[in-house]
Amino acid sequence: MLNLAGMPAYVARPGGPGPHPGVVVGHLIFGVDESTRRCADRLAAAGFLAIVPDLYHRTAPGADLPRDDEGRRRGLELMRTLTRDGVVEDVGRCVEWLRGPGRAGPRVGMLGVSLGGHVAFVAAARLGLAATAALFPGWLTGTEIPLSTPEPTVALAPGIRGRVLFLVGDRDHVVPAADVARVGEALSGAGVAHEVVVYPDAEHGFFPDGPGPAAEDAWRRVTDLFATAL
């Protein structure tokens, strides 16, 4: 783990000398767990320098929660400790590190999954990311959690300058079809270059480890986005 001014971050490096395209990875509610580390490792195997900030470092550093009812309960509790300014600061540290000599250069992207997707949407609007892949991010259209206040996060769309890839399943219980439509409308209205993909019969959490065509197609789209934009 790398330490960035007191914030732990998992780093996955491609083989060979750099620089390599840089990608920040936003974790799910379970923290920087094995699944998230595998996601970063897979990005590195595809040629990207990936860094995963521990978004819970202020309240529960090193959190690696089990994917069971208790893990979800604790994860939702920790999620509510996150603020917009806090996650922008954390992602910003990673962006600054990626832009360091011999690492990634000025153009940086972010892949965020679920909670991390919400964080990625905020970061895209505040940090000038070149490309953002947000996978089934919840709570973008309301004000139920601190990350989505004072105005719904979707209202930040006009601040996005890079490309956005928004992926979700049509059976997602966290991101209903009405929310998907509202996000698409906000991105279109703000003139953001974007693509919204809804996978038939896919539920929340189909990526990064889910079996089946949705996960594999999502991986292809994500790596294509970063390969093109970064």
PDB file of C-alpha atoms in Angstrom:
ATOM      1  CA  MET A   1       0.000   0.000   0.000  1.00  0.00           C
ATOM      2  CA  LEU A   2       1.141   3.519  -0.835  1.00  0.00           C
ATOM      3  CA  ASN A   3       0.740   6.278   1.747  1.00  0.00           C
ATOM      4  CA  LEU A   4      -0.412   9.607   0.310  1.00  0.00           C
ATOM      5  CA  ALA A   5      -0.210  12.199   3.078  1.00  0.00           C
ATOM      6  CA  GLY A   6      -1.812   9.807   5.547  1.00  0.00           C
ATOM      7  CA  MET A   7      -4.229   8.162   3.115  1.00  0.00           C
ATOM      8  CA  PRO A   8      -3.493   4.525   2.211  1.00  0.00           C
ATOM      9  CA  ALA A   9      -3.872   3.635  -1.457  1.00  0.00           C
ATOM     10  CA  TYR A  10      -3.476   0.347  -3.296  1.00  0.00           C
ATOM     11  CA  VAL A  11      -1.382   0.608  -6.459  1.00  0.00           C
ATOM     12  CA  ALA A  12      -1.300  -1.856  -9.365  1.00  0.00           C
ATOM     13  CA  ARG A  13       1.447  -1.251 -11.915  1.00  0.00           C
ATOM     14  CA  PRO A  14       1.773  -2.558 -15.465  1.00  0.00           C
ATOM     15  CA  GLY A  15       4.908  -4.395 -16.432  1.00  0.00           C
ATOM     16  CA  GLY A  16       7.623  -2.445 -18.157  1.00  0.00           C
ATOM     17  CA  PRO A  17       8.799   1.149 -17.814  1.00  0.00           C
ATOM     18  CA  GLY A  18       6.321   4.023 -17.735  1.00  0.00           C
ATOM     19  CA  PRO A  19       4.670   6.297 -18.269  1.00  0.00           C
ATOM     20  CA  HIS A  20       1.360   4.420 -18.429  1.00  0.00           C
ATOM     21  CA  PRO A  21      -2.194   5.797 -18.675  1.00  0.00           C
ATOM     22  CA  GLY A  22      -3.434   6.489 -15.146  1.00  0.00           C
ATOM     23  CA  VAL A  23      -6.742   5.377 -13.634  1.00  0.00           C
ATOM     24  CA  VAL A  24      -8.127   6.026 -10.149  1.00  0.00           C
ATOM     25  CA  VAL A  25     -10.419   3.223  -8.922  1.00  0.00           C
ATOM     26  CA  GLY A  26     -13.310   3.983  -6.567  1.00  0.00           C
ATOM     27  CA  HIS A  27     -14.239   1.084  -4.307  1.00  0.00           C
ATOM     28  CA  LEU A  28     -17.635  -0.264  -3.293  1.00  0.00           C
ATOM     29  CA  ILE A  29     -19.084   0.126   0.220  1.00  0.00           C
ATOM     30  CA  PHE A  30     -16.924  -2.805   1.358  1.00  0.00           C
ATOM     31  CA  GLY A  31     -13.680  -0.812   1.200  1.00  0.00           C
ATOM     32  CA  VAL A  32     -10.453  -1.737  -0.551  1.00  0.00           C
ATOM     33  CA  ASP A  33     -11.290  -5.431  -0.518  1.00  0.00           C
ATOM     34  CA  GLU A  34      -9.948  -8.337  -2.544  1.00  0.00           C
ATOM     35  CA  SER A  35     -12.424  -7.765  -5.371  1.00  0.00           C
ATOM     36  CA  THR A  36     -11.377  -4.117  -5.716  1.00  0.00           C
ATOM     37  CA  ARG A  37      -7.701  -5.046  -5.671  1.00  0.00           C
ATOM     38  CA  ARG A  38      -8.319  -7.630  -8.407  1.00  0.00           C
ATOM     39  CA  CYS A  39     -10.071  -4.927 -10.422  1.00  0.00           C
ATOM     40  CA  ALA A  40      -7.013  -2.690 -10.153  1.00  0.00           C
ATOM     41  CA  ASP A  41      -4.743  -5.611 -11.013  1.00  0.00           C
ATOM     42  CA  ARG A  42      -6.781  -6.338 -14.127  1.00  0.00           C
ATOM     43  CA  LEU A  43      -6.474  -2.719 -15.222  1.00  0.00           C
ATOM     44  CA  ALA A  44      -2.713  -2.943 -14.706  1.00  0.00           C
ATOM     45  CA  ALA A  45      -2.576  -6.125 -16.792  1.00  0.00           C
ATOM     46  CA  ALA A  46      -4.314  -4.129 -19.557  1.00  0.00           C
ATOM     47  CA  GLY A  47      -1.578  -1.478 -19.415  1.00  0.00           C
ATOM     48  CA  PHE A  48      -2.988   1.093 -16.989  1.00  0.00           C
ATOM     49  CA  LEU A  49      -1.398   2.413 -13.808  1.00  0.00           C
ATOM     50  CA  ALA A  50      -4.215   1.981 -11.279  1.00  0.00           C
ATOM     51  CA  ILE A  51      -4.532   3.472  -7.812  1.00  0.00           C
ATOM     52  CA  VAL A  52      -7.314   2.811  -5.282  1.00  0.00           C
ATOM     53  CA  PRO A  53      -7.702   5.394  -2.483  1.00  0.00           C
ATOM     54  CA  ASP A  54      -9.002   4.170   0.876  1.00  0.00           C
ATOM     55  CA  LEU A  55     -12.029   6.447   1.048  1.00  0.00           C
ATOM     56  CA  TYR A  56     -12.706   5.357   4.639  1.00  0.00           C
ATOM     57  CA  HIS A  57      -9.265   6.338   5.925  1.00  0.00           C
ATOM     58  CA  ARG A  58     -10.602   9.107   8.169  1.00  0.00           C
ATOM     59  CA  THR A  59     -12.964   6.872  10.148  1.00  0.00           C
ATOM     60  CA  ALA A  60     -12.048   3.216   9.472  1.00  0.00           C
ATOM     61  CA  PRO A  61      -8.648   2.979   7.785  1.00  0.00           C
ATOM     62  CA  GLY A  62      -7.983  -0.360   6.129  1.00  0.00           C
ATOM     63  CA  ALA A  63     -11.643  -1.392   6.121  1.00  0.00           C
ATOM     64  CA  ASP A  64     -12.071  -4.661   4.210  1.00  0.00           C
ATOM     65  CA  LEU A  65     -15.624  -5.749   4.885  1.00  0.00           C
ATOM     66  CA  PRO A  66     -17.181  -9.156   4.258  1.00  0.00           C
ATOM     67  CA  ARG A  67     -19.869  -9.347   1.603  1.00  0.00           C
ATOM     68  CA  ASP A  68     -22.605 -10.399   3.960  1.00  0.00           C
ATOM     69  CA  ASP A  69     -25.426  -8.636   5.801  1.00  0.00           C
ATOM     70  CA  GLU A  70     -23.153  -7.306   8.530  1.00  0.00           C
ATOM     71  CA  GLY A  71     -20.589  -6.113   5.985  1.00  0.00           C
ATOM     72  CA  ARG A  72     -23.301  -4.291   4.049  1.00  0.00           C
ATOM     73  CA  ARG A  73     -24.673  -2.709   7.221  1.00  0.00           C
ATOM     74  CA  ARG A  74     -21.230  -1.459   8.227  1.00  0.00           C
ATOM     75  CA  GLY A  75     -20.436  -0.352   4.690  1.00  0.00           C
ATOM     76  CA  LEU A  76     -23.596   1.730   4.460  1.00  0.00           C
ATOM     77  CA  GLU A  77     -22.724   3.244   7.832  1.00  0.00           C
ATOM     78  CA  LEU A  78     -19.218   4.161   6.664  1.00  0.00           C
ATOM     79  CA  MET A  79     -20.549   5.501   3.361  1.00  0.00           C
ATOM     80  CA  ARG A  80     -22.522   8.086   5.305  1.00  0.00           C
ATOM     81  CA  THR A  81     -19.293   9.466   6.786  1.00  0.00           C
ATOM     82  CA  LEU A  82     -18.070  10.525   3.333  1.00  0.00           C
ATOM     83  CA  THR A  83     -18.459  14.109   2.154  1.00  0.00           C
ATOM     84  CA  ARG A  84     -18.005  15.676  -1.273  1.00  0.00           C
ATOM     85  CA  ASP A  85     -15.072  17.780  -0.190  1.00  0.00           C
ATOM     86  CA  GLY A  86     -13.449  14.761   1.427  1.00  0.00           C
ATOM     87  CA  VAL A  87     -13.686  12.460  -1.584  1.00  0.00           C
ATOM     88  CA  VAL A  88     -12.565  15.230  -3.946  1.00  0.00           C
ATOM     89  CA  GLU A  89      -9.508  15.724  -1.751  1.00  0.00           C
ATOM     90  CA  ASP A  90      -8.795  11.966  -1.707  1.00  0.00           C
ATOM     91  CA  VAL A  91      -9.221  11.427  -5.440  1.00  0.00           C
ATOM     92  CA  GLY A  92      -7.293  14.634  -6.055  1.00  0.00           C
ATOM     93  CA  ARG A  93      -4.300  13.234  -4.162  1.00  0.00           C
ATOM     94  CA  CYS A  94      -4.368  10.189  -6.421  1.00  0.00           C
ATOM     95  CA  VAL A  95      -4.657  12.319  -9.561  1.00  0.00           C
ATOM     96  CA  GLU A  96      -1.699  14.421  -8.438  1.00  0.00           C
ATOM     97  CA  TRP A  97       0.341  11.277  -7.763  1.00  0.00           C
ATOM     98  CA  LEU A  98      -0.546   9.801 -11.165  1.00  0.00           C
ATOM     99  CA  ARG A  99       0.533  13.024 -12.858  1.00  0.00           C
ATOM    100  CA  GLY A 100       3.958  12.759 -11.228  1.00  0.00           C
ATOM    101  CA  PRO A 101       7.127  12.254 -13.286  1.00  0.00           C
ATOM    102  CA  GLY A 102       7.271   8.992 -15.206  1.00  0.00           C
ATOM    103  CA  ARG A 103       3.836   7.791 -14.114  1.00  0.00           C
ATOM    104  CA  ALA A 104       0.785   8.705 -16.184  1.00  0.00           C
ATOM    105  CA  GLY A 105       1.001  12.217 -17.579  1.00  0.00           C
ATOM    106  CA  PRO A 106      -1.689  14.917 -17.387  1.00  0.00           C
ATOM    107  CA  ARG A 107      -4.703  12.947 -18.668  1.00  0.00           C
ATOM    108  CA  VAL A 108      -6.184  10.780 -15.898  1.00  0.00           C
ATOM    109  CA  GLY A 109      -9.363   8.710 -15.767  1.00  0.00           C
ATOM    110  CA  MET A 110     -11.463   7.105 -13.046  1.00  0.00           C
ATOM    111  CA  LEU A 111     -13.357   3.838 -12.771  1.00  0.00           C
ATOM    112  CA  GLY A 112     -15.908   3.810  -9.965  1.00  0.00           C
ATOM    113  CA  VAL A 113     -18.153   0.930  -8.958  1.00  0.00           C
ATOM    114  CA  SER A 114     -21.393   1.469  -6.985  1.00  0.00           C
ATOM    115  CA  LEU A 115     -20.350   3.872  -4.176  1.00  0.00           C
ATOM    116  CA  GLY A 116     -17.143   4.425  -6.125  1.00  0.00           C
ATOM    117  CA  GLY A 117     -19.227   5.305  -9.178  1.00  0.00           C
ATOM    118  CA  HIS A 118     -20.909   8.078  -7.223  1.00  0.00           C
ATOM    119  CA  VAL A 119     -17.496   9.321  -6.122  1.00  0.00           C
ATOM    120  CA  ALA A 120     -16.299   9.157  -9.741  1.00  0.00           C
ATOM    121  CA  PHE A 121     -19.212  11.339 -10.906  1.00  0.00           C
ATOM    122  CA  VAL A 122     -18.303  13.955  -8.287  1.00  0.00           C
ATOM    123  CA  ALA A 123     -14.608  13.766  -9.207  1.00  0.00           C
ATOM    124  CA  ALA A 124     -15.373  14.094 -12.915  1.00  0.00           C
ATOM    125  CA  ALA A 125     -17.184  17.360 -12.219  1.00  0.00           C
ATOM    126  CA  ARG A 126     -14.620  18.776  -9.804  1.00  0.00           C
ATOM    127  CA  LEU A 127     -11.233  17.518 -10.987  1.00  0.00           C
ATOM    128  CA  GLY A 128     -11.269  17.719 -14.774  1.00  0.00           C
ATOM    129  CA  LEU A 129     -10.889  13.995 -15.400  1.00  0.00           C
ATOM    130  CA  ALA A 130     -10.352  13.038 -19.028  1.00  0.00           C
ATOM    131  CA  ALA A 131     -12.590   9.965 -18.835  1.00  0.00           C
ATOM    132  CA  THR A 132     -14.902   8.478 -16.211  1.00  0.00           C
ATOM    133  CA  ALA A 133     -16.502   5.042 -16.079  1.00  0.00           C
ATOM    134  CA  ALA A 134     -19.319   5.013 -13.506  1.00  0.00           C
ATOM    135  CA  LEU A 135     -20.841   1.594 -12.939  1.00  0.00           C
ATOM    136  CA  PHE A 136     -24.257   1.401 -11.259  1.00  0.00           C
ATOM    137  CA  PRO A 137     -23.724   4.423  -8.957  1.00  0.00           C
ATOM    138  CA  GLY A 138     -26.589   4.906  -6.524  1.00  0.00           C
ATOM    139  CA  TRP A 139     -28.083   8.023  -4.948  1.00  0.00           C
ATOM    140  CA  LEU A 140     -27.126  10.390  -7.778  1.00  0.00           C
ATOM    141  CA  THR A 141     -30.593  11.901  -8.152  1.00  0.00           C
ATOM    142  CA  GLY A 142     -31.612  12.487  -4.522  1.00  0.00           C
ATOM    143  CA  THR A 143     -30.182  13.946  -1.320  1.00  0.00           C
ATOM    144  CA  GLU A 144     -30.291  10.869   0.921  1.00  0.00           C
ATOM    145  CA  ILE A 145     -26.575  10.712   1.726  1.00  0.00           C
ATOM    146  CA  PRO A 146     -23.924  13.361   2.449  1.00  0.00           C
ATOM    147  CA  LEU A 147     -22.259  12.767  -0.946  1.00  0.00           C
ATOM    148  CA  SER A 148     -25.468  13.857  -2.660  1.00  0.00           C
ATOM    149  CA  THR A 149     -25.875  17.138  -0.801  1.00  0.00           C
ATOM    150  CA  PRO A 150     -26.553  20.021  -0.823  1.00  0.00           C
ATOM    151  CA  GLU A 151     -27.949  19.420  -4.332  1.00  0.00           C
ATOM    152  CA  PRO A 152     -28.330  16.024  -6.019  1.00  0.00           C
ATOM    153  CA  THR A 153     -25.015  14.909  -7.493  1.00  0.00           C
ATOM    154  CA  VAL A 154     -26.548  14.654 -10.969  1.00  0.00           C
ATOM    155  CA  ALA A 155     -26.803  18.462 -10.884  1.00  0.00           C
ATOM    156  CA  LEU A 156     -22.991  18.607 -11.099  1.00  0.00           C
ATOM    157  CA  ALA A 157     -23.067  17.346 -14.701  1.00  0.00           C
ATOM    158  CA  PRO A 158     -22.323  20.784 -16.228  1.00  0.00           C
ATOM    159  CA  GLY A 159     -18.904  20.700 -14.554  1.00  0.00           C
ATOM    160  CA  ILE A 160     -17.830  17.534 -16.403  1.00  0.00           C
ATOM    161  CA  ARG A 161     -15.391  18.129 -19.251  1.00  0.00           C
ATOM    162  CA  GLY A 162     -14.236  14.600 -20.078  1.00  0.00           C
ATOM    163  CA  ARG A 163     -16.053  11.574 -21.466  1.00  0.00           C
ATOM    164  CA  VAL A 164     -18.446   9.537 -19.304  1.00  0.00           C
ATOM    165  CA  LEU A 165     -19.384   5.872 -19.587  1.00  0.00           C
ATOM    166  CA  PHE A 166     -22.406   4.946 -17.444  1.00  0.00           C
ATOM    167  CA  LEU A 167     -23.141   1.219 -17.088  1.00  0.00           C
ATOM    168  CA  VAL A 168     -26.037  -0.358 -15.207  1.00  0.00           C
ATOM    169  CA  GLY A 169     -28.232  -3.452 -15.219  1.00  0.00           C
ATOM    170  CA  ASP A 170     -31.949  -3.279 -15.881  1.00  0.00           C
ATOM    171  CA  ARG A 171     -32.617  -5.291 -12.696  1.00  0.00           C
ATOM    172  CA  ASP A 172     -30.598  -2.990 -10.448  1.00  0.00           C
ATOM    173  CA  HIS A 173     -32.531  -2.375  -7.220  1.00  0.00           C
ATOM    174  CA  VAL A 174     -30.324   0.600  -6.277  1.00  0.00           C
ATOM    175  CA  VAL A 175     -30.367   2.446  -9.615  1.00  0.00           C
ATOM    176  CA  PRO A 176     -33.910   2.354 -11.041  1.00  0.00           C
ATOM    177  CA  ALA A 177     -34.724   3.106 -14.663  1.00  0.00           C
ATOM    178  CA  ALA A 178     -36.002   6.581 -13.766  1.00  0.00           C
ATOM    179  CA  ASP A 179     -32.631   7.465 -12.265  1.00  0.00           C
ATOM    180  CA  VAL A 180     -30.792   6.160 -15.324  1.00  0.00           C
ATOM    181  CA  ALA A 181     -32.984   8.305 -17.557  1.00  0.00           C
ATOM    182  CA  ARG A 182     -32.446  11.392 -15.411  1.00  0.00           C
ATOM    183  CA  VAL A 183     -28.660  10.950 -15.438  1.00  0.00           C
ATOM    184  CA  GLY A 184     -28.676  10.541 -19.226  1.00  0.00           C
ATOM    185  CA  GLU A 185     -30.799  13.656 -19.630  1.00  0.00           C
ATOM    186  CA  ALA A 186     -28.492  15.663 -17.352  1.00  0.00           C
ATOM    187  CA  LEU A 187     -25.384  14.604 -19.265  1.00  0.00           C
ATOM    188  CA  SER A 188     -27.028  15.370 -22.599  1.00  0.00           C
ATOM    189  CA  GLY A 189     -28.277  18.731 -21.370  1.00  0.00           C
ATOM    190  CA  ALA A 190     -24.789  19.649 -20.182  1.00  0.00           C
ATOM    191  CA  GLY A 191     -23.246  18.688 -23.515  1.00  0.00           C
ATOM    192  CA  VAL A 192     -21.109  15.943 -21.950  1.00  0.00           C
ATOM    193  CA  ALA A 193     -19.781  13.296 -24.325  1.00  0.00           C
ATOM    194  CA  HIS A 194     -21.239  10.146 -22.828  1.00  0.00           C
ATOM    195  CA  GLU A 195     -22.625   6.680 -23.350  1.00  0.00           C
ATOM    196  CA  VAL A 196     -25.285   5.011 -21.209  1.00  0.00           C
ATOM    197  CA  VAL A 197     -25.510   1.228 -21.437  1.00  0.00           C
ATOM    198  CA  VAL A 198     -28.259  -0.796 -19.733  1.00  0.00           C
ATOM    199  CA  TYR A 199     -27.611  -4.547 -19.580  1.00  0.00           C
ATOM    200  CA  PRO A 200     -30.641  -6.857 -19.799  1.00  0.00           C
ATOM    201  CA  ASP A 201     -31.164  -9.137 -16.779  1.00  0.00           C
ATOM    202  CA  ALA A 202     -28.130  -7.720 -14.937  1.00  0.00           C
ATOM    203  CA  GLU A 203     -28.437  -6.906 -11.234  1.00  0.00           C
ATOM    204  CA  HIS A 204     -26.543  -4.531  -8.969  1.00  0.00           C
ATOM    205  CA  GLY A 205     -22.987  -5.744  -8.486  1.00  0.00           C
ATOM    206  CA  PHE A 206     -22.506  -7.568 -11.791  1.00  0.00           C
ATOM    207  CA  PHE A 207     -19.051  -5.959 -12.102  1.00  0.00           C
ATOM    208  CA  PRO A 208     -16.126  -6.494 -11.637  1.00  0.00           C
ATOM    209  CA  ASP A 209     -16.394 -10.174 -10.689  1.00  0.00           C
ATOM    210  CA  GLY A 210     -19.803 -11.144 -11.980  1.00  0.00           C
ATOM    211  CA  PRO A 211     -19.987 -14.012 -14.474  1.00  0.00           C
ATOM    212  CA  GLY A 212     -21.698 -13.670 -17.814  1.00  0.00           C
ATOM    213  CA  PRO A 213     -21.690 -11.380 -20.815  1.00  0.00           C
ATOM    214  CA  ALA A 214     -22.541  -8.137 -18.978  1.00  0.00           C
ATOM    215  CA  ALA A 215     -19.333  -8.141 -16.927  1.00  0.00           C
ATOM    216  CA  GLU A 216     -17.142  -9.025 -19.900  1.00  0.00           C
ATOM    217  CA  ASP A 217     -18.765  -6.412 -22.125  1.00  0.00           C
ATOM    218  CA  ALA A 218     -18.354  -3.838 -19.353  1.00  0.00           C
ATOM    219  CA  TRP A 219     -14.649  -4.644 -19.081  1.00  0.00           C
ATOM    220  CA  ARG A 220     -14.277  -4.194 -22.835  1.00  0.00           C
ATOM    221  CA  ARG A 221     -16.044  -0.843 -22.809  1.00  0.00           C
ATOM    222  CA  VAL A 222     -14.084   0.408 -19.807  1.00  0.00           C
ATOM    223  CA  THR A 223     -10.683  -0.480 -21.243  1.00  0.00           C
ATOM    224  CA  ASP A 224     -11.657   0.886 -24.668  1.00  0.00           C
ATOM    225  CA  LEU A 225     -12.696   4.179 -23.058  1.00  0.00           C
ATOM    226  CA  PHE A 226      -9.423   4.599 -21.203  1.00  0.00           C
ATOM    227  CA  ALA A 227      -7.303   3.425 -24.126  1.00  0.00           C
ATOM    228  CA  THR A 228      -8.953   6.032 -26.353  1.00  0.00           C
ATOM    229  CA  ALA A 229      -9.266   8.956 -23.938  1.00  0.00           C
ATOM    230  CA  LEU A 230      -6.015   8.644 -22.000  1.00  0.00           C
TER     231      LEU A 230
END
